[in-house]
Coordinates of C-alpha atoms in Angstrom, one line a residue:
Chain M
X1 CA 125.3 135.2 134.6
X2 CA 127.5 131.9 134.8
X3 CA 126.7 128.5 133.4
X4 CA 125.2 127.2 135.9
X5 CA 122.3 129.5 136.3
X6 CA 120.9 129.3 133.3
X7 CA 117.3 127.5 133.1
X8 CA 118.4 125.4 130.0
X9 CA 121.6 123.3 130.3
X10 CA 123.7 122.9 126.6
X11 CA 123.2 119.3 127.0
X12 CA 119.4 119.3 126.8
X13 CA 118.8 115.6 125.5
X14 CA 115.5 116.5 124.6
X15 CA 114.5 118.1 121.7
X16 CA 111.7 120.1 123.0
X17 CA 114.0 121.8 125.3
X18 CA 116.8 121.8 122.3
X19 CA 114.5 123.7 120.2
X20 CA 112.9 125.8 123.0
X21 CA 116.8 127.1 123.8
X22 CA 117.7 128.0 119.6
X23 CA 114.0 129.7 119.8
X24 CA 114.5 131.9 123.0
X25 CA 117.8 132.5 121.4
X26 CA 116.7 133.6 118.1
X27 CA 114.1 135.8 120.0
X28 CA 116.8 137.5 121.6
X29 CA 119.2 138.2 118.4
X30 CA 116.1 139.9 117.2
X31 CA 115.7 141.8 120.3
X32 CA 119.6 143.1 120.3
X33 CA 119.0 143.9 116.7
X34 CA 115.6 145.6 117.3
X35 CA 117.6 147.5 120.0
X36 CA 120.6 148.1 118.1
X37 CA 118.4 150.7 115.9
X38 CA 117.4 153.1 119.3
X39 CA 121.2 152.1 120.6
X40 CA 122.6 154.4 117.1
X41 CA 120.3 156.6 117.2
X42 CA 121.0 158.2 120.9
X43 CA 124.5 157.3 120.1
X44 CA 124.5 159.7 116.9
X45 CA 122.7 162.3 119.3
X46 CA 125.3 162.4 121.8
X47 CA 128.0 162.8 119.3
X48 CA 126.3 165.8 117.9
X49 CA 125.9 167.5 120.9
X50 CA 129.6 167.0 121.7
X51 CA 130.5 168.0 118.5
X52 CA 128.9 171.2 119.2
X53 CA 129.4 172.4 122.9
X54 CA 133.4 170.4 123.3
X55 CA 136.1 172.3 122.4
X56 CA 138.0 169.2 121.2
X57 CA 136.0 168.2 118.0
X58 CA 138.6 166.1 116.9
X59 CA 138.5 163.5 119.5
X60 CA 135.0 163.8 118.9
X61 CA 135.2 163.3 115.2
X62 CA 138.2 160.1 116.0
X63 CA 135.6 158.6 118.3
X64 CA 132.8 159.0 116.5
X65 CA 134.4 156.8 113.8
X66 CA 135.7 154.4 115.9
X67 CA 132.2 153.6 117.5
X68 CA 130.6 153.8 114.1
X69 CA 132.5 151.5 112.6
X70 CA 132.3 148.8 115.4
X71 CA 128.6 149.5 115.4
X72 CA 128.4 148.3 111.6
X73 CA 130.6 145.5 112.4
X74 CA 128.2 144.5 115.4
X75 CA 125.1 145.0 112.9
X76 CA 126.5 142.8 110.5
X77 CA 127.3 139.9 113.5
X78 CA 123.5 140.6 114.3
X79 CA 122.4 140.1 110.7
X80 CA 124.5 137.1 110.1
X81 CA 123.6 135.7 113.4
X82 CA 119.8 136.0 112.6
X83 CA 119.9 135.0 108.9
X84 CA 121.8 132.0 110.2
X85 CA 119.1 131.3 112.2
X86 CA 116.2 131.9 110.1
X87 CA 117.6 129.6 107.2
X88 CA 118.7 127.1 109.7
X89 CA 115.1 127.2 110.7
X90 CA 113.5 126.9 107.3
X91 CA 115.4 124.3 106.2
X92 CA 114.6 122.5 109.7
X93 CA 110.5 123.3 108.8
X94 CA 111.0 122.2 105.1
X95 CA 112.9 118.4 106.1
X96 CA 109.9 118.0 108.7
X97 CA 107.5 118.4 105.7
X98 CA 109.7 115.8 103.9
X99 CA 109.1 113.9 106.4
X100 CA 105.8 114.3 106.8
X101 CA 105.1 113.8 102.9
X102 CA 107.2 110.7 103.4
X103 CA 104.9 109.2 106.0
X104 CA 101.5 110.8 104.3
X105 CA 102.9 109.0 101.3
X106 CA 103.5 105.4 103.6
X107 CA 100.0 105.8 104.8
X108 CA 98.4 106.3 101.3
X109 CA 100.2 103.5 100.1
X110 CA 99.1 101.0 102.7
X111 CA 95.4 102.4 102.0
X112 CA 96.0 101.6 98.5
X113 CA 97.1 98.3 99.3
X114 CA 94.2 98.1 101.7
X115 CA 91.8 99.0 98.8
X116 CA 93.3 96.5 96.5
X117 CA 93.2 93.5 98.8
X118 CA 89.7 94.2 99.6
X119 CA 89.2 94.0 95.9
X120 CA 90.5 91.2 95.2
X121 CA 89.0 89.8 98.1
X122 CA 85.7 91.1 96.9
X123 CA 85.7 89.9 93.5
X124 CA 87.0 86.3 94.7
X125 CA 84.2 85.6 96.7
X126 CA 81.9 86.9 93.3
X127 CA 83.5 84.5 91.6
X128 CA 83.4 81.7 94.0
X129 CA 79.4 82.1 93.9
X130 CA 79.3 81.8 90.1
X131 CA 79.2 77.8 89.3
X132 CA 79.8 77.9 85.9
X133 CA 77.8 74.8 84.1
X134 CA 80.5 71.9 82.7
X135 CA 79.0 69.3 80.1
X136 CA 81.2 66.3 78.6
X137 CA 81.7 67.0 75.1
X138 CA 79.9 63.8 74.6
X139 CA 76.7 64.7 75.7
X140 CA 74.6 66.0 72.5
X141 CA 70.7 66.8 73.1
X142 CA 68.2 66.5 70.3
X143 CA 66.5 69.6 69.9
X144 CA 63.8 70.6 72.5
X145 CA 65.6 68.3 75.3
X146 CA 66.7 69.7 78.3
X147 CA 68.6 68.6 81.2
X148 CA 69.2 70.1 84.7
X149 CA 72.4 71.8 84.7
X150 CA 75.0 72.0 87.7
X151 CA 73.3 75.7 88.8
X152 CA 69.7 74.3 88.2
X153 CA 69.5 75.6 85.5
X154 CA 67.3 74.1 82.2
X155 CA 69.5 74.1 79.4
X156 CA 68.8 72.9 76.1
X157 CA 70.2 71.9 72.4
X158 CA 69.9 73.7 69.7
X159 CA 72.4 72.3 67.3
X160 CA 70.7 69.7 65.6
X161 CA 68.8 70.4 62.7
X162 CA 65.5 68.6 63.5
X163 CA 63.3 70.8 64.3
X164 CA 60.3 69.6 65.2
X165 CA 60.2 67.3 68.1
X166 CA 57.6 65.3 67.3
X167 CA 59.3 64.2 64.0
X168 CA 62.7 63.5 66.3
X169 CA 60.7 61.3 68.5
X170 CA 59.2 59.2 66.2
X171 CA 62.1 58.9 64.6
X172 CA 64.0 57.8 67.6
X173 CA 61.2 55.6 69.0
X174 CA 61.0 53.7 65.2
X175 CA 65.0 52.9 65.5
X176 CA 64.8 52.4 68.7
X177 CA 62.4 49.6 68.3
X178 CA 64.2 48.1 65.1
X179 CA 67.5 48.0 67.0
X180 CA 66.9 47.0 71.0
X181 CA 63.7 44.6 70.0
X182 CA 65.1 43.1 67.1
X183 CA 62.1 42.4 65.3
X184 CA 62.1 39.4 63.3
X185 CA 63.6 39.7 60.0
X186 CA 61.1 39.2 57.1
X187 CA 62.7 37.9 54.4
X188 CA 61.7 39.2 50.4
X189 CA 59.7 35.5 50.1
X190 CA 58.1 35.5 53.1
X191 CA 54.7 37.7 54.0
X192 CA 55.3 40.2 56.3
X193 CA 53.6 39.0 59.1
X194 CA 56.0 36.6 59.4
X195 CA 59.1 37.6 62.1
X196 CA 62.3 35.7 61.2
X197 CA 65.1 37.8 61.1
X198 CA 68.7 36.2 60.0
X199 CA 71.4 36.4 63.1
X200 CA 73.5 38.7 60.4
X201 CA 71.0 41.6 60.7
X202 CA 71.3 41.6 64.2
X203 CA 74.9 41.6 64.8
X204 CA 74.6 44.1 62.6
X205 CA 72.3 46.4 64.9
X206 CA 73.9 45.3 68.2
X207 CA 77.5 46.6 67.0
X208 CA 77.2 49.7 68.4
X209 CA 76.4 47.9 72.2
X210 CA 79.1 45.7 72.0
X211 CA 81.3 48.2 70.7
X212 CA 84.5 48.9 73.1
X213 CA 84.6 52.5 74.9
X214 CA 87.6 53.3 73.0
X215 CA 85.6 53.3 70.0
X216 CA 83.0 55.1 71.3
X217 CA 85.2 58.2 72.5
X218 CA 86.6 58.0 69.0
X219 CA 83.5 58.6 67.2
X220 CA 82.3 61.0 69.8
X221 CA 85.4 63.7 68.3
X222 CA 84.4 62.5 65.2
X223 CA 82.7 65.1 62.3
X224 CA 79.9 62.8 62.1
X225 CA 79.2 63.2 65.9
X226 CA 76.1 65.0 64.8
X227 CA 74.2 61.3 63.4
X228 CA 71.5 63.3 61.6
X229 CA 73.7 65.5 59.1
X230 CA 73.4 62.2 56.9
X231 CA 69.4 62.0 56.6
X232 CA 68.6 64.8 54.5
X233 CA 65.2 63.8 54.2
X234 CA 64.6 63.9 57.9
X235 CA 66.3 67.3 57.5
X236 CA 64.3 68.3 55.1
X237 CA 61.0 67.3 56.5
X238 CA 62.0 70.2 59.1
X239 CA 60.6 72.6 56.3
X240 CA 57.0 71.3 56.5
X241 CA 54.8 73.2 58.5
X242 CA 54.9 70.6 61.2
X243 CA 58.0 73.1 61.7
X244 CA 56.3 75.8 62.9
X245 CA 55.6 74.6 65.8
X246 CA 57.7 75.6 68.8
X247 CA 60.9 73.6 69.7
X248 CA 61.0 74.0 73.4
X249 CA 59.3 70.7 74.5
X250 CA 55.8 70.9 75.8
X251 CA 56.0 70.4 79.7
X252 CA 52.4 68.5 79.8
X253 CA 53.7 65.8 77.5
X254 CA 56.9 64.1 78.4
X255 CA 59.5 63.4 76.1
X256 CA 60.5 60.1 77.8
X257 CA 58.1 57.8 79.8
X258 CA 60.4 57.5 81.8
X259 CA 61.9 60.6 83.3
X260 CA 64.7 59.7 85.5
X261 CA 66.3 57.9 82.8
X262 CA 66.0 61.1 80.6
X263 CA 69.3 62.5 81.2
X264 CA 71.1 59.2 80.8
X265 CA 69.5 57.5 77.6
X266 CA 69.0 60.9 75.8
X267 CA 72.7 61.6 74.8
X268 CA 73.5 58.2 74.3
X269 CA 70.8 57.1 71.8
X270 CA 71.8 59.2 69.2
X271 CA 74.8 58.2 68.4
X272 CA 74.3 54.6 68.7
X273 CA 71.5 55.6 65.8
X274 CA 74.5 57.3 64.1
X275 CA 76.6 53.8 64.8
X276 CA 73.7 51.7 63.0
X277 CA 73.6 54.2 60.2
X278 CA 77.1 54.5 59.4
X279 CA 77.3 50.9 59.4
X280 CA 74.3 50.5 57.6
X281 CA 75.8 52.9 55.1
X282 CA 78.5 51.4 54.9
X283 CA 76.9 47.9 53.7
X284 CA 74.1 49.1 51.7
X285 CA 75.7 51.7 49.6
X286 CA 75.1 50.5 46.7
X287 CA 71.5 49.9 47.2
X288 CA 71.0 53.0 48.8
X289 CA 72.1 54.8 45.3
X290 CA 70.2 52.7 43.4
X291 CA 66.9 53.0 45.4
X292 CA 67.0 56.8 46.7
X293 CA 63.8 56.5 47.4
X294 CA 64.1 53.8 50.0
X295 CA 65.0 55.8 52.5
X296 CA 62.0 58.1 52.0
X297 CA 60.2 55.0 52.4
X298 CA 62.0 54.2 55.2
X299 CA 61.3 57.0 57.2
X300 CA 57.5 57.4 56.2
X301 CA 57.1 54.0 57.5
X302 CA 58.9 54.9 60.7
X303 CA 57.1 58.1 61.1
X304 CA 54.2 55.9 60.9
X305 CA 55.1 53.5 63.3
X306 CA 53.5 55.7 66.2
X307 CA 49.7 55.1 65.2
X308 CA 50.4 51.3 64.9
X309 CA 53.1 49.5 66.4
X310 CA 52.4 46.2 64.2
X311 CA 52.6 48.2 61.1
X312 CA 54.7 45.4 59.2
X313 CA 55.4 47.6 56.6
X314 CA 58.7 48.7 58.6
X315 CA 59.8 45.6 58.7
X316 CA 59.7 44.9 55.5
X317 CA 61.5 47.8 53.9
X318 CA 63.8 47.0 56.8
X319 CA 64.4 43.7 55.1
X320 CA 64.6 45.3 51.9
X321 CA 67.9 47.2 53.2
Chain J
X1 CA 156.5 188.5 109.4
X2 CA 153.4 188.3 106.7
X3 CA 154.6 185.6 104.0
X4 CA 155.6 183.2 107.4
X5 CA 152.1 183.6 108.2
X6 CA 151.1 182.9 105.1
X7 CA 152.3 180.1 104.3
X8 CA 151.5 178.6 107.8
X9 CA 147.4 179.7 106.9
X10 CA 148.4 177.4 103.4
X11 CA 149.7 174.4 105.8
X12 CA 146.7 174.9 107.8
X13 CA 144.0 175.0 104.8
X14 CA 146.3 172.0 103.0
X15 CA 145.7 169.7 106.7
X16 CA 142.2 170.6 106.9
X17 CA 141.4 170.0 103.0
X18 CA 143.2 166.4 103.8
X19 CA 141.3 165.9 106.6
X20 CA 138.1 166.8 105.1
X21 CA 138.8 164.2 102.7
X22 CA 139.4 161.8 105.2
X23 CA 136.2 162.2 106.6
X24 CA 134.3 162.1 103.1
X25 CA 136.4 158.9 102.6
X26 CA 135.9 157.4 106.0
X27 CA 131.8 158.5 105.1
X28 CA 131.8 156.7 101.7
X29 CA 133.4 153.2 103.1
X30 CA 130.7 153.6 105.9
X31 CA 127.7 154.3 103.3
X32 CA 128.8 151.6 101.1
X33 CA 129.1 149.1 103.6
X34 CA 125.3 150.1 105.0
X35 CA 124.2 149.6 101.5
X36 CA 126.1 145.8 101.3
X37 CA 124.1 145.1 104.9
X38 CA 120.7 146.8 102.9
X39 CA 121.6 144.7 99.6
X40 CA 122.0 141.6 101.7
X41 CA 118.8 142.2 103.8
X42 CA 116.8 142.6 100.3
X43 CA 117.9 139.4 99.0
X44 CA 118.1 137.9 102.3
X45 CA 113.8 138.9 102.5
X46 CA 113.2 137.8 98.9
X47 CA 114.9 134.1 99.9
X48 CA 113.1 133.8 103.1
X49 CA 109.6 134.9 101.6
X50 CA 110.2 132.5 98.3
X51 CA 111.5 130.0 101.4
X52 CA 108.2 130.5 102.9
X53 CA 106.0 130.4 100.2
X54 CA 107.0 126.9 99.2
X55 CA 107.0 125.8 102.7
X56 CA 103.1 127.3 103.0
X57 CA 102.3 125.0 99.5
X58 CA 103.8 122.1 100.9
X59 CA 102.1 122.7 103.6
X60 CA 98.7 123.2 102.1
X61 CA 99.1 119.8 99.7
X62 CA 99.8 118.2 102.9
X63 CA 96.9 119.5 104.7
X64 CA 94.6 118.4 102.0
X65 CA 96.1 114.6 101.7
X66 CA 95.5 114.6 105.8
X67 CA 92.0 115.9 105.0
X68 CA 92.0 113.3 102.9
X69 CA 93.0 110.5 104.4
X70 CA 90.8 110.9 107.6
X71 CA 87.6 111.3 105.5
X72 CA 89.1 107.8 103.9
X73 CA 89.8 106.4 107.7
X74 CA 86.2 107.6 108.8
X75 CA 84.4 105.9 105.9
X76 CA 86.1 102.7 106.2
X77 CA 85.5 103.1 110.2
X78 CA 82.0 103.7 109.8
X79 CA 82.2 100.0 107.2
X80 CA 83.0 97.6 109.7
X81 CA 81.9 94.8 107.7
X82 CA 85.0 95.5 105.3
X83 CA 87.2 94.3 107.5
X84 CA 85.1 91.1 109.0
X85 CA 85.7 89.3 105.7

């Protein structure tokens, strides 16, 4: 059989006929070997029978050595060729699983990272749908007030330690009217119908207004941002069983007659209150430890203020501080 | 006459008692050699089985991350809407 006979060239390029060729190869090692068994046996039966019937058992015996030993020599070619072979091909199947575990690996990987980025993605646009609600730091609520949030939702003060909200809005509405009306001053001679209140008094009220924003952001970090911690007897009132009733404002009943103001006058009002009381403070020190009970006074007559408005009385304990 | 052919029947038995020992020589290096190609077809079964076996595990792990991996491909194939974000 010459070269060029044979179905497969030795310089098949592709690997399909590359491995067909070593295969049909290998198949026929293991056929020679397979032979090579049947090939000894008739082999060892012809050299018995010569042994036997020839009269020259000694050429016999020298050939039977001679073929004997090459037939060992070609079994081992066999066997080495085959083993050869079978490694060759094992070690060929085991780098193609490498291979393959290599690329498995690739594509787990990029599922991984197709897992993760949908993940993130996921939780991204979760978070993106949550508005989280961002107040100024300035902007403190009595207790019972609420106010629209950025989500819509009602949110409401706690911190303060009026409770009732009654007792806060009287409270608020009695200052209120001593500061932005200015009610005339009465002075300690004069009856107290009579309204003429010294310029001093109201400069005094009206700091707080005129007061520069720098000021005002300075107080607001202040530990007196909280303007009732000061009137323990407003505090204390909180104790009475006007406590017990609920905080939460009633909806019928307004808190503000006028509503779209709410949100704007609310947080601001307190603290101008605080303003007038520190500087009130401030001034009347003295008195205030010598008359405790003025203040008491003070805030019965405020309290009061809401069944008659031209209760003169507040003026004149006004006038008295 | 009779110790010549003595002695020639000692020659004779001295060759053939060589030869013989040729032969049993001859038959030894033969047997010893078959068992080298029978020790070497042992160990050469024992490597290709142990060979095999690990090739069959590697196998089977791979076969399982495959089975894996397309029940993962088919799930997010049947979730279109995971990749329209």
């Amino acid at each position: 059989m010459t070269a060029s006979s044979l179905p497969i060239s030795p310089e098949a390029s592709n690997y399909d006929e590359v491995s067909m060729q070593q295969s049909l190869m290998f198949s026929d090692s293991l056929k020679d070997l397979k032979n090579l068994r049947g090939q000894l046996y008739s082999a060892a039966e012809y050299f018995e029978l010569s042994y036997t019937n020839d009269d020259q058992k000694q050429i016999v015996v020298e050939t039977l050595k001679d073929y004997a030993v090459k037939a060992i020599v070609n079994t081992v070619d066999h066997l080495g060729s085959v083993t050869y072979k079978v490694n060759n091909l094992l070690d060929e199947k085991a780098d193609e699983i490498s291979r393959t575990e290599l690329r498995i690996s690739c594509i787990e990987q990029r599922i991984r990272t197709c897992l993760q980025y949908i993940d993130h993605e996921g939780s991204s646009q979760q978070s993106l749908i949550i508005n989280t609600p961002k107040f100024h730091k300035r902007y403190i609520l009595p207790v019972g007030e609420t106010m629209r949030g950025s989500d819509g939702t009602k949110l409401k003060y706690q911190g303060s330690f009026i409770d009732n909200v009654d007792d806060w809005y009287q409270f608020r509405k009695a200052v209120r009217a001593t500061i932005k009306e200015t009610p005339p001053p009465v002075s300690k001679g004069r009856p107290p119908g009579q309204s003429a209140r010294p310029p001093q008094r109201s400069a005094t009220f009206s700091f707080t207004s005129t007061m520069p924003k720098k000021d005002l952001d300075k107080r607001t970090v202040s530990p007196h941002r909280f303007p009732l911690l000061r009137s323990g007897s407003v505090t204390n009132r909180s104790v009475t069983p006007m406590a017990s009733r609920p905080t939460t404002p009633n909806t019928s009943r307004p808190t503000n007659p006028s509503p779209s103001l709410a949100g704007r006058r609310y947080p601001s009002e307190p603290k101008k209150s605080a303003s007038m009381r520190f500087h009130a403070e401030g001034e009347n020190a003295k008195d205030a430890e010598q008359n405790p009970s003025k203040s008491k006074r003070l805030l019965k007559a405020l309290l009061s203020r809401r069944k008659s408005r031209k209760d003169e009385t507040l003026y004149r304990y006004l006038d008295e501080y | 006459m009779a110790r010549a052919g003595g002695i020639t029947n000692a020659v004779n038995v001295g060759i053939a008692v060589q030869a013989d020992w040729e032969n049993r020589e001859f038959i030894s290096h033969i047997s010893l050699n078959v068992r080298r190609l029978f020790d070497f077809l042992v160990q050469f079964e024992a490597t290709t089985k142990s060979k095999l076996a690990a090739l069959n595990e590697k196998l089977d792990i791979l076969e399982r991350r495959l089975e894996l991996l397309e029940v993962q491909v088919s799930t997010a194939s049947a979730n279109p809407s995971l990749f329209n974000t």
